[in-house]
mmCIF file of C-alpha atoms in Angstrom:
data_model
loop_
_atom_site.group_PDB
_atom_site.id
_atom_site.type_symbol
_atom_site.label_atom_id
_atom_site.label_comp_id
_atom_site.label_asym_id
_atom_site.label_seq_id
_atom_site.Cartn_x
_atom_site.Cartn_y
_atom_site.Cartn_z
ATOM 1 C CA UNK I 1 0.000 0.000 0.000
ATOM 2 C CA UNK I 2 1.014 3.626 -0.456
ATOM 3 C CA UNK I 3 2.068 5.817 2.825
ATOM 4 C CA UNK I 4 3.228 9.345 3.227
ATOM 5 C CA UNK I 5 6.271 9.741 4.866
ATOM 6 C CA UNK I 6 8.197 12.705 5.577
ATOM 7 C CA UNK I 7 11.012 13.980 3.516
ATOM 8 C CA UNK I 8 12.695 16.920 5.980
ATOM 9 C CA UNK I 9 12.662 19.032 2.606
ATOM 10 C CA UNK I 10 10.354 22.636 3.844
ATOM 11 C CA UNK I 11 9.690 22.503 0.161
ATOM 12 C CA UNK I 12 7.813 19.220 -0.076
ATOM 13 C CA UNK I 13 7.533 17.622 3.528
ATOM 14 C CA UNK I 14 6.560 14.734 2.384
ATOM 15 C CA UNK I 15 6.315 11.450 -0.532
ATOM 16 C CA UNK I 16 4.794 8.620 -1.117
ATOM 17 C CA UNK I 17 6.291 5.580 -0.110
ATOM 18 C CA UNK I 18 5.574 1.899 -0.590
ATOM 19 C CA UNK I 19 4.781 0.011 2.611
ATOM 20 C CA UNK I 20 3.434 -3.604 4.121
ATOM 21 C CA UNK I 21 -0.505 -2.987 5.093
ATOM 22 C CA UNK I 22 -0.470 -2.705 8.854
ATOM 23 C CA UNK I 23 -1.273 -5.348 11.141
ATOM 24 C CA UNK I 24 -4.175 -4.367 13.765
ATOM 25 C CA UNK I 25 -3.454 -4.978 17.467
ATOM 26 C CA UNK I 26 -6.337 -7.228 19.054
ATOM 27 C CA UNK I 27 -8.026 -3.783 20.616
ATOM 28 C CA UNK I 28 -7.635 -1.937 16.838
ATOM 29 C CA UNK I 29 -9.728 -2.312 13.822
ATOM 30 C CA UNK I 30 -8.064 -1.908 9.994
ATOM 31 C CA UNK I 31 -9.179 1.343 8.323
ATOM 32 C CA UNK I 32 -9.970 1.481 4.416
ATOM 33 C CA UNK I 33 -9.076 5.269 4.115
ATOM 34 C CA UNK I 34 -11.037 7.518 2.537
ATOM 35 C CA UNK I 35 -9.785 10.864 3.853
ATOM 36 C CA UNK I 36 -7.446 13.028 5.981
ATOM 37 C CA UNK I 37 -7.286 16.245 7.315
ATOM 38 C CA UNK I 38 -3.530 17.289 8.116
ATOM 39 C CA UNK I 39 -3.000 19.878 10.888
ATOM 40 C CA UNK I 40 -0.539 23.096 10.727
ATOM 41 C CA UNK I 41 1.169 21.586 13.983
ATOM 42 C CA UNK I 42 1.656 18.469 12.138
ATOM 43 C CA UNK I 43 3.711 20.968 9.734
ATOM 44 C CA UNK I 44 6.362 21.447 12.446
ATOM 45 C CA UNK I 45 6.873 18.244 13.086
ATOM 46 C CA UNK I 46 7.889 17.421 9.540
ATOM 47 C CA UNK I 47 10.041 20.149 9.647
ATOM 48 C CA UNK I 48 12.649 17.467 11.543
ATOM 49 C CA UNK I 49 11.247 14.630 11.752
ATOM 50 C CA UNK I 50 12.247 11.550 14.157
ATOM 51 C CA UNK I 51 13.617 8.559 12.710
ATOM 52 C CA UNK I 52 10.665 6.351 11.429
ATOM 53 C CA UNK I 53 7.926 8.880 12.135
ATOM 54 C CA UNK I 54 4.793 7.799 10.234
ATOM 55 C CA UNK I 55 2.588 11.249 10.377
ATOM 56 C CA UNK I 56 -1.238 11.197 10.343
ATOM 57 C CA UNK I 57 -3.767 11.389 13.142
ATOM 58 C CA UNK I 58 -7.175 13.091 11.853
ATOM 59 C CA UNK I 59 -8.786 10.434 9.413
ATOM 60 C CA UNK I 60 -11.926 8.681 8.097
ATOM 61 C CA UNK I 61 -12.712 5.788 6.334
ATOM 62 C CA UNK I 62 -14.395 1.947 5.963
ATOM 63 C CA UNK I 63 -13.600 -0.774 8.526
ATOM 64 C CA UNK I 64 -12.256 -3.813 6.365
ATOM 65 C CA UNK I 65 -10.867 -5.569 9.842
ATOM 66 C CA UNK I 66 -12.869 -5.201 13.187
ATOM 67 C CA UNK I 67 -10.945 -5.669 16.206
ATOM 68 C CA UNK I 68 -9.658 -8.996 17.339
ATOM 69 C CA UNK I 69 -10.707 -8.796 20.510
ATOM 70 C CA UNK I 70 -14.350 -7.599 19.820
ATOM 71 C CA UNK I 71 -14.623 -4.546 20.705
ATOM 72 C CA UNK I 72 -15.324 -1.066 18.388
ATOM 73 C CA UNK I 73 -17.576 -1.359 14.748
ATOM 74 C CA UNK I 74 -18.032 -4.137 12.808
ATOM 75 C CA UNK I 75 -16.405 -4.945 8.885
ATOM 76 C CA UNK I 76 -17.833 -2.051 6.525
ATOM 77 C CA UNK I 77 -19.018 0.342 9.415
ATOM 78 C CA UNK I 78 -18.000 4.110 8.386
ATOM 79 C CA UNK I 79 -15.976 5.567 10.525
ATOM 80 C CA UNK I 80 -14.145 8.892 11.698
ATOM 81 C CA UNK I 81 -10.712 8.420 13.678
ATOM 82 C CA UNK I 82 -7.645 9.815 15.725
ATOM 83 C CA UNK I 83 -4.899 7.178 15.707
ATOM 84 C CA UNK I 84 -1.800 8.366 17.532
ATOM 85 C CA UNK I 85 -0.052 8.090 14.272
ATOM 86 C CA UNK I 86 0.312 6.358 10.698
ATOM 87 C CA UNK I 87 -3.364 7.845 9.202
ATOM 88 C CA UNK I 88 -1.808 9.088 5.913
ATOM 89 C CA UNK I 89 -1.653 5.923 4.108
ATOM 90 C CA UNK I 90 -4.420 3.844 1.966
ATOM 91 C CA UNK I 91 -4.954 1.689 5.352
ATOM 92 C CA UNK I 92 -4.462 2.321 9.243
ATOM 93 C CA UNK I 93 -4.727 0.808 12.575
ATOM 94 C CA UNK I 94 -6.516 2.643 14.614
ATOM 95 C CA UNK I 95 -7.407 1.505 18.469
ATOM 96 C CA UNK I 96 -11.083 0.736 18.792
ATOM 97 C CA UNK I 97 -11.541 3.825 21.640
ATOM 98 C CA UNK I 98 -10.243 6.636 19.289
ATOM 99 C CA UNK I 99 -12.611 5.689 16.627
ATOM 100 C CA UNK I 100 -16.498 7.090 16.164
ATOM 101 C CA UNK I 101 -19.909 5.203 13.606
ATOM 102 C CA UNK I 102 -20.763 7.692 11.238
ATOM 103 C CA UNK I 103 -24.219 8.370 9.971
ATOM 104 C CA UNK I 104 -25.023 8.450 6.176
ATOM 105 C CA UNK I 105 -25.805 12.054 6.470
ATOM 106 C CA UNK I 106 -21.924 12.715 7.497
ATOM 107 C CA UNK I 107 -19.762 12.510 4.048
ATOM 108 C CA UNK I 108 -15.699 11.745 5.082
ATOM 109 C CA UNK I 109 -14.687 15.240 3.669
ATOM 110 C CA UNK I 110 -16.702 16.712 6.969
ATOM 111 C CA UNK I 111 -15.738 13.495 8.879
ATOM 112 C CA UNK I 112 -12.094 13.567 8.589
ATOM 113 C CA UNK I 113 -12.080 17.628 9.720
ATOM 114 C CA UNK I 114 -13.390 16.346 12.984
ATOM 115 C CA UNK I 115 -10.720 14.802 15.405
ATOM 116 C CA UNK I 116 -7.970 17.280 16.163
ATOM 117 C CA UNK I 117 -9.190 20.421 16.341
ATOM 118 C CA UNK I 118 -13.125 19.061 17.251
ATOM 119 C CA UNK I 119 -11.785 17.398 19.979
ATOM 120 C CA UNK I 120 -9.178 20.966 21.012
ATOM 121 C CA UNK I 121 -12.209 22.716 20.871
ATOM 122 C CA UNK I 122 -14.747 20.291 23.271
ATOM 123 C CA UNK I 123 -11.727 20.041 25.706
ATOM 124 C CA UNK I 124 -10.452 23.619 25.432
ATOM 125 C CA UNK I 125 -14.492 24.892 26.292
ATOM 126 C CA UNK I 126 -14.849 22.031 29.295
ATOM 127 C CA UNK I 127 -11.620 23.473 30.904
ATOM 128 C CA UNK I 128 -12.921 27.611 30.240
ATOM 129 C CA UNK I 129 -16.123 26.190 31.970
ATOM 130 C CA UNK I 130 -19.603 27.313 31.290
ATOM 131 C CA UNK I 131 -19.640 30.383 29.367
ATOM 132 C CA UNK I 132 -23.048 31.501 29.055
ATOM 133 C CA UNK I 133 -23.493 35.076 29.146
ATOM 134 C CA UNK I 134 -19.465 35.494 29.588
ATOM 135 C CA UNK I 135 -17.210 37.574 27.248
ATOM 136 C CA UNK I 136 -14.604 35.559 26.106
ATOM 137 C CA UNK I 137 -11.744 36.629 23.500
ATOM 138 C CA UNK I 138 -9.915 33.855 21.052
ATOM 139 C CA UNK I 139 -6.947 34.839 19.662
ATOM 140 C CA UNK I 140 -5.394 32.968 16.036
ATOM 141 C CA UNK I 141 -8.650 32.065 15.529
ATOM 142 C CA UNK I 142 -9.049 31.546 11.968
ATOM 143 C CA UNK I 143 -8.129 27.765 11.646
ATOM 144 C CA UNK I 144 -9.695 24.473 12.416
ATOM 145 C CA UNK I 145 -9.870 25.015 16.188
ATOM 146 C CA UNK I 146 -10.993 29.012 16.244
ATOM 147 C CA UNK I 147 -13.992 27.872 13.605
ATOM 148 C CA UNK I 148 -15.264 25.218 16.093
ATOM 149 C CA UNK I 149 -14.351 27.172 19.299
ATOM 150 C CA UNK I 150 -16.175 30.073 17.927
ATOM 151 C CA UNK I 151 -19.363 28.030 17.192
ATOM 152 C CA UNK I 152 -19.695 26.089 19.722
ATOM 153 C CA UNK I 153 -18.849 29.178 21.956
ATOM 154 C CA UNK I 154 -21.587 31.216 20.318
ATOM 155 C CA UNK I 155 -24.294 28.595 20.719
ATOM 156 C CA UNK I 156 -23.187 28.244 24.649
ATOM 157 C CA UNK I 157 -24.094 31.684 24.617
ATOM 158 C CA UNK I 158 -20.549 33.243 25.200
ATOM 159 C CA UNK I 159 -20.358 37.266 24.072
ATOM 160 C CA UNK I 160 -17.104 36.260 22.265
ATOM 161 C CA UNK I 161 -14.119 38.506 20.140
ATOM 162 C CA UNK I 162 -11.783 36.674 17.549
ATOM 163 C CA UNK I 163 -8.837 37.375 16.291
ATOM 164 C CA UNK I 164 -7.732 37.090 12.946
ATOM 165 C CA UNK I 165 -4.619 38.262 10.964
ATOM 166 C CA UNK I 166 -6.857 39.505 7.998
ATOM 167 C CA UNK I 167 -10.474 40.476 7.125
ATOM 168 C CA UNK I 168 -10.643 37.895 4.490
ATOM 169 C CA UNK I 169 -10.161 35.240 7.711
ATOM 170 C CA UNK I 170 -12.214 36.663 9.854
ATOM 171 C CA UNK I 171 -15.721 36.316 7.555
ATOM 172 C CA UNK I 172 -16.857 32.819 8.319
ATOM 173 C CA UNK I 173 -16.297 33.595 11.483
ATOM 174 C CA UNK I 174 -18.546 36.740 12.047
ATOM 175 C CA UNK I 175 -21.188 35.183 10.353
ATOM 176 C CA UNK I 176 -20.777 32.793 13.247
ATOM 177 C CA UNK I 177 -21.377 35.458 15.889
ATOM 178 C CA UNK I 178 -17.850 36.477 17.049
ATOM 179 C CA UNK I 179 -16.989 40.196 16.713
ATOM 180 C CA UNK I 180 -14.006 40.018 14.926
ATOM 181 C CA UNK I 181 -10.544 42.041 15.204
ATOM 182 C CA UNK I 182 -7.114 41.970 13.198
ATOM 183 C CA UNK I 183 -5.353 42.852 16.480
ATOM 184 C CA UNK I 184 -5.044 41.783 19.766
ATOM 185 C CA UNK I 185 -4.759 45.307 20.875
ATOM 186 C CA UNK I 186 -7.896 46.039 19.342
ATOM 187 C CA UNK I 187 -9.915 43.965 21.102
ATOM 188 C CA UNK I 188 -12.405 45.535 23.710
ATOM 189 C CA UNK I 189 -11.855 44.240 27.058
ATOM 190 C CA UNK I 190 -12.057 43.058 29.520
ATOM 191 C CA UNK I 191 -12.886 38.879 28.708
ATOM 192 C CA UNK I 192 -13.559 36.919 31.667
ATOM 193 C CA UNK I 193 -11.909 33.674 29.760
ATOM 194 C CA UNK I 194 -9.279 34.634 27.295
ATOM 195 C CA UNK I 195 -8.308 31.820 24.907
ATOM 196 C CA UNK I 196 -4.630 32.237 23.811
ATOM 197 C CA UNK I 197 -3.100 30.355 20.597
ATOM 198 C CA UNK I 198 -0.632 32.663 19.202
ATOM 199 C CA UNK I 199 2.096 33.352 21.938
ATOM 200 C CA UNK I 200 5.125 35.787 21.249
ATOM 201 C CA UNK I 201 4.124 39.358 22.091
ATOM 202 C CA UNK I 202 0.252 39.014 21.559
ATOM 203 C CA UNK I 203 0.324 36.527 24.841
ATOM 204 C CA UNK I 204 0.956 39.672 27.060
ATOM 205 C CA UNK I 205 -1.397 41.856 24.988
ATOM 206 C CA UNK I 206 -3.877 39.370 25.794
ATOM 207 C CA UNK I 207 -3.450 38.917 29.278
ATOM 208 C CA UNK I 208 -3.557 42.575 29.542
ATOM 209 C CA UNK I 209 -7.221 42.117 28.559
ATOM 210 C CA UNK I 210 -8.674 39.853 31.268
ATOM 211 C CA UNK I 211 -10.784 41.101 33.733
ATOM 212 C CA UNK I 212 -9.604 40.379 37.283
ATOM 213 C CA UNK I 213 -9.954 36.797 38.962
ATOM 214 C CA UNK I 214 -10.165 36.066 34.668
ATOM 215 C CA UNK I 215 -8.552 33.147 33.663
ATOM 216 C CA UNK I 216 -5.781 33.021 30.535
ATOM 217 C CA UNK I 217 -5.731 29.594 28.817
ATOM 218 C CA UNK I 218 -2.584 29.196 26.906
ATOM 219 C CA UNK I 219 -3.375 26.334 24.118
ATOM 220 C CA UNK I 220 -0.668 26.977 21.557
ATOM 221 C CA UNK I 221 2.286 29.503 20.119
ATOM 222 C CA UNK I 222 1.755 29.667 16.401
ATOM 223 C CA UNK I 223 3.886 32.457 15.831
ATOM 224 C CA UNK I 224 6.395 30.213 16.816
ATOM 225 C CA UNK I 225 7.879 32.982 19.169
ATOM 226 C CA UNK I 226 8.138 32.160 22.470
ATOM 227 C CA UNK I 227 6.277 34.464 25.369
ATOM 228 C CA UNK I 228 7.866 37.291 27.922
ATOM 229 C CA UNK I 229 5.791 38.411 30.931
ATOM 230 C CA UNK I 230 6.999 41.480 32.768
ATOM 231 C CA UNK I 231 6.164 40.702 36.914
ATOM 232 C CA UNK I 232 5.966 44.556 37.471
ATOM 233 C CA UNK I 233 4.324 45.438 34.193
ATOM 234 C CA UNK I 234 1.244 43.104 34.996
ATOM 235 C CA UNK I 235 1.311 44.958 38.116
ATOM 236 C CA UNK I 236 -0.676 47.437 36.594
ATOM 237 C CA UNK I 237 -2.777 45.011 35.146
ATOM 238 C CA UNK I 238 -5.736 42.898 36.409
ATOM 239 C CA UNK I 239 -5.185 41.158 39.588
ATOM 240 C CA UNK I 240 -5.532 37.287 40.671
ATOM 241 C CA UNK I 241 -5.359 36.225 37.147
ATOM 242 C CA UNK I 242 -5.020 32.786 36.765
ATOM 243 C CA UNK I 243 -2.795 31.687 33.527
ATOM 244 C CA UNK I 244 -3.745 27.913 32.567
ATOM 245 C CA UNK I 245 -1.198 25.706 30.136
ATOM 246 C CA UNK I 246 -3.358 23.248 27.726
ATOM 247 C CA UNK I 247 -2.955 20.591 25.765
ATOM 248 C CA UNK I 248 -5.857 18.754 23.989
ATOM 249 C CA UNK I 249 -3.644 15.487 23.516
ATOM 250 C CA UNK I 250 -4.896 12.110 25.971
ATOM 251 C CA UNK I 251 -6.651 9.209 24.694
ATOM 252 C CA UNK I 252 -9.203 7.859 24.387
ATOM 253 C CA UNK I 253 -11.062 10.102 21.775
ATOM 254 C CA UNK I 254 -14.303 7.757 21.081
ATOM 255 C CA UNK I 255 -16.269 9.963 23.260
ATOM 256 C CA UNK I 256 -15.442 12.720 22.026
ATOM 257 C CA UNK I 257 -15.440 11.961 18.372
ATOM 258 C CA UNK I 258 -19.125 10.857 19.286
ATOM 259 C CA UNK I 259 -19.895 14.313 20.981
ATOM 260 C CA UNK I 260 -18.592 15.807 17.507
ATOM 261 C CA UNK I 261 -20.420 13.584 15.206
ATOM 262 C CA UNK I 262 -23.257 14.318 16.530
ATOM 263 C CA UNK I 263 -23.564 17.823 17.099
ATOM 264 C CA UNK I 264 -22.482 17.916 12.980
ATOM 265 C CA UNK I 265 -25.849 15.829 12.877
ATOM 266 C CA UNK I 266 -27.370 18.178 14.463
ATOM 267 C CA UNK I 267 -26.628 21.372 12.709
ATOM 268 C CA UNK I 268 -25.013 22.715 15.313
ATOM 269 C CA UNK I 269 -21.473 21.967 14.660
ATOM 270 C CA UNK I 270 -20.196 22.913 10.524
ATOM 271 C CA UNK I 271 -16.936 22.079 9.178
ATOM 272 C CA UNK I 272 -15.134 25.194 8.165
ATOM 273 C CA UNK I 273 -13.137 23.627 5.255
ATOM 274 C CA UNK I 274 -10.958 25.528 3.109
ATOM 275 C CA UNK I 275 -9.236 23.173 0.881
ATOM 276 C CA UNK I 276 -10.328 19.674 -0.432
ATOM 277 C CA UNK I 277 -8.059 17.633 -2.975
ATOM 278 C CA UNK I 278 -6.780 14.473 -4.108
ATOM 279 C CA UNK I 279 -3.956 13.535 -1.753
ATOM 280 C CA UNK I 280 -1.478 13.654 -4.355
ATOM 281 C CA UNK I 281 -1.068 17.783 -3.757
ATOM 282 C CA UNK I 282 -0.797 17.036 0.493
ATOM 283 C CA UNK I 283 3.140 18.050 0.163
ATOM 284 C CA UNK I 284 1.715 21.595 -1.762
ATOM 285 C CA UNK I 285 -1.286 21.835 0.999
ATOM 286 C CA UNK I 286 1.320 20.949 3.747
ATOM 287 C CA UNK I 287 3.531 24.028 3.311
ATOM 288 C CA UNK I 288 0.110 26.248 2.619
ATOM 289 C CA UNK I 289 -0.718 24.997 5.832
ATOM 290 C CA UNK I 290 1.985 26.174 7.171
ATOM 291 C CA UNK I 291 2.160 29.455 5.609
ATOM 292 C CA UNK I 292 -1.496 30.041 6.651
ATOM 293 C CA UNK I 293 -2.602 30.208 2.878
ATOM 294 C CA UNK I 294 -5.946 28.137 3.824
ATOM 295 C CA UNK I 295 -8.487 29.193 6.166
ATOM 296 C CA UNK I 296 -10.008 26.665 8.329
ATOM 297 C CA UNK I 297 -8.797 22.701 7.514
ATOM 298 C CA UNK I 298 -7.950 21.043 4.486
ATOM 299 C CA UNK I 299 -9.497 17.466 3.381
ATOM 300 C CA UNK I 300 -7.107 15.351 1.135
ATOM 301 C CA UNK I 301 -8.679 11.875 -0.663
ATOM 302 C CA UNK I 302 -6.900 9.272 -0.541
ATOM 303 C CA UNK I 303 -8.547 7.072 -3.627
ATOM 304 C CA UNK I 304 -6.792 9.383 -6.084
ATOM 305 C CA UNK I 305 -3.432 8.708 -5.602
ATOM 306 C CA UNK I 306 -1.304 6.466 -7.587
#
């Protein structure tokens, strides 16, 4: 079967490579897939890769094996999933917990856009607590995550402000509800929960903006530059703020994956995807990706490819 793997070149991160079909573990099933949705964090991975690193997490797809020891769907059940690697190949393993039914009504463009950022989002919001009637402010919000934070946000009835580097990113997500700014700085304060993605000098810009007792939850540094907090400049700031670290990652995802599924079944929960192509171009959408060229996720399909 085919299998991306990485290259290390920033130019093309990765190439198709010729590989045995994996062999399921008792507690995983064997995944016919149809689709996968890379992640720009995935992009910085490949940029040095460890030895044998097989990259993929955020797929969907056909079970042609059900799990040896009986758990998880059955041969030809549809299915979204978040293996802990391997997913960007023709066939994956994928342990029975990380791994959702879909309905008919879900196609695996909108299926395979799920795990990552879904499941960032439904964890992120649990740990911000209930937000109902709460002004909250997201910054980097105009990928996978910020599109499902912001809805889901919204319909909890959160008063919420995203940022976005550029009008043109910021449209889907206005129509959503959020009041959108190109600027940390420009955003009216002060948020009882501020959501922080970005890091570098928008982190302090942000924390600036919490009210006091507020809570800060850090969730990523896509600027790549790390954060400097002045003790005697947040003085002057709000008091008794409370700055969280998160990180989404902690199997199992089944539950999760369900939540998602069904709130897409629902209505209440759309896909924001910018890019969908034959996984032949996924070393072209990796470094767009990266770049930031494509608002919310990119879908790649996998039954293309030769």
């Amino acid at each position: 079967m085919q299998r991306l793997i990485p290259t290390g070149e920033a130019a093309r991160p990765v190439a198709f490579a010729e590989f045995p079909q994996p062999v399921p573990e008792p507690g995983e099933a064997l995944i016919k897939v149809e689709a996968i949705a890379p992640n720009r964090g995935e992009t910085f991975l490949l940029e040095r890769p460890g030895p044998g690193l097989l990259p993929g997490k955020d797929i969907a797809g056909l079970v042609v094996q059900a799990a040896a020891d009986g758990s998880g769907p059955r041969i030809g059940t549809r299915v979204v999933g978040h293996p802990a690697l391997g997913g960007w190949a023709e066939y994956a393993a994928v342990p029975t917990h990380s791994l959702s039914v879909l309905p008919d009504s879900i196609d695996s463009v909108r299926a395979a856009a799920l795990p990552l950022a879904g499941i960032t989002a439904l964890r992120l919001l649990r740990t911000a607590g209930s937000l109902a009637g709460r002004r909250v402010l997201l910054t980097g919000a105009s990928g996978g995550v910020g599109h499902y934070i912001t809805e889901l946000a919204v319909g909890a009835g959160a008063e919420l402000t995203a940022v976005t580097a550029t009008p043109v990113r910021g449209e889907r997500l206005a129509e959503l509800g959020a009041t959108v700014v190109h600027e940390v700085a420009a955003a009216q304060g002060p948020f009882d929960v501020v959501l922080e993605s970005t890091g570098g000098p928008d982190l302090p810009i942000a924390l600036s903006k919490v009210r006091p007792g507020g809570t800060l939850v850090w969730f990523g540094q896509a600027s790549r530059t790390p954060a400097t907090l002045d003790f005697f400049q947040l003085l002057g700031g709000p008091e008794r703020v409370t700055i969280q670290h998160f990180h989404y990652a902690g199997a199992p995802y089944g539950f999760d994956l369900a939540a998602l599924v069904r709130l897409v079944e629902q209505g209440r929960l759309h896909p924001e995807i910018g890019r969908v192509t034959d996984w032949a171009q996924t070393a072209d959408t990796l470094v767009d990706l990266r770049e930031r060229r494509i608002r919310g996720k990119a879908v790649l399909l996998t039954g293309g490819a030769r």
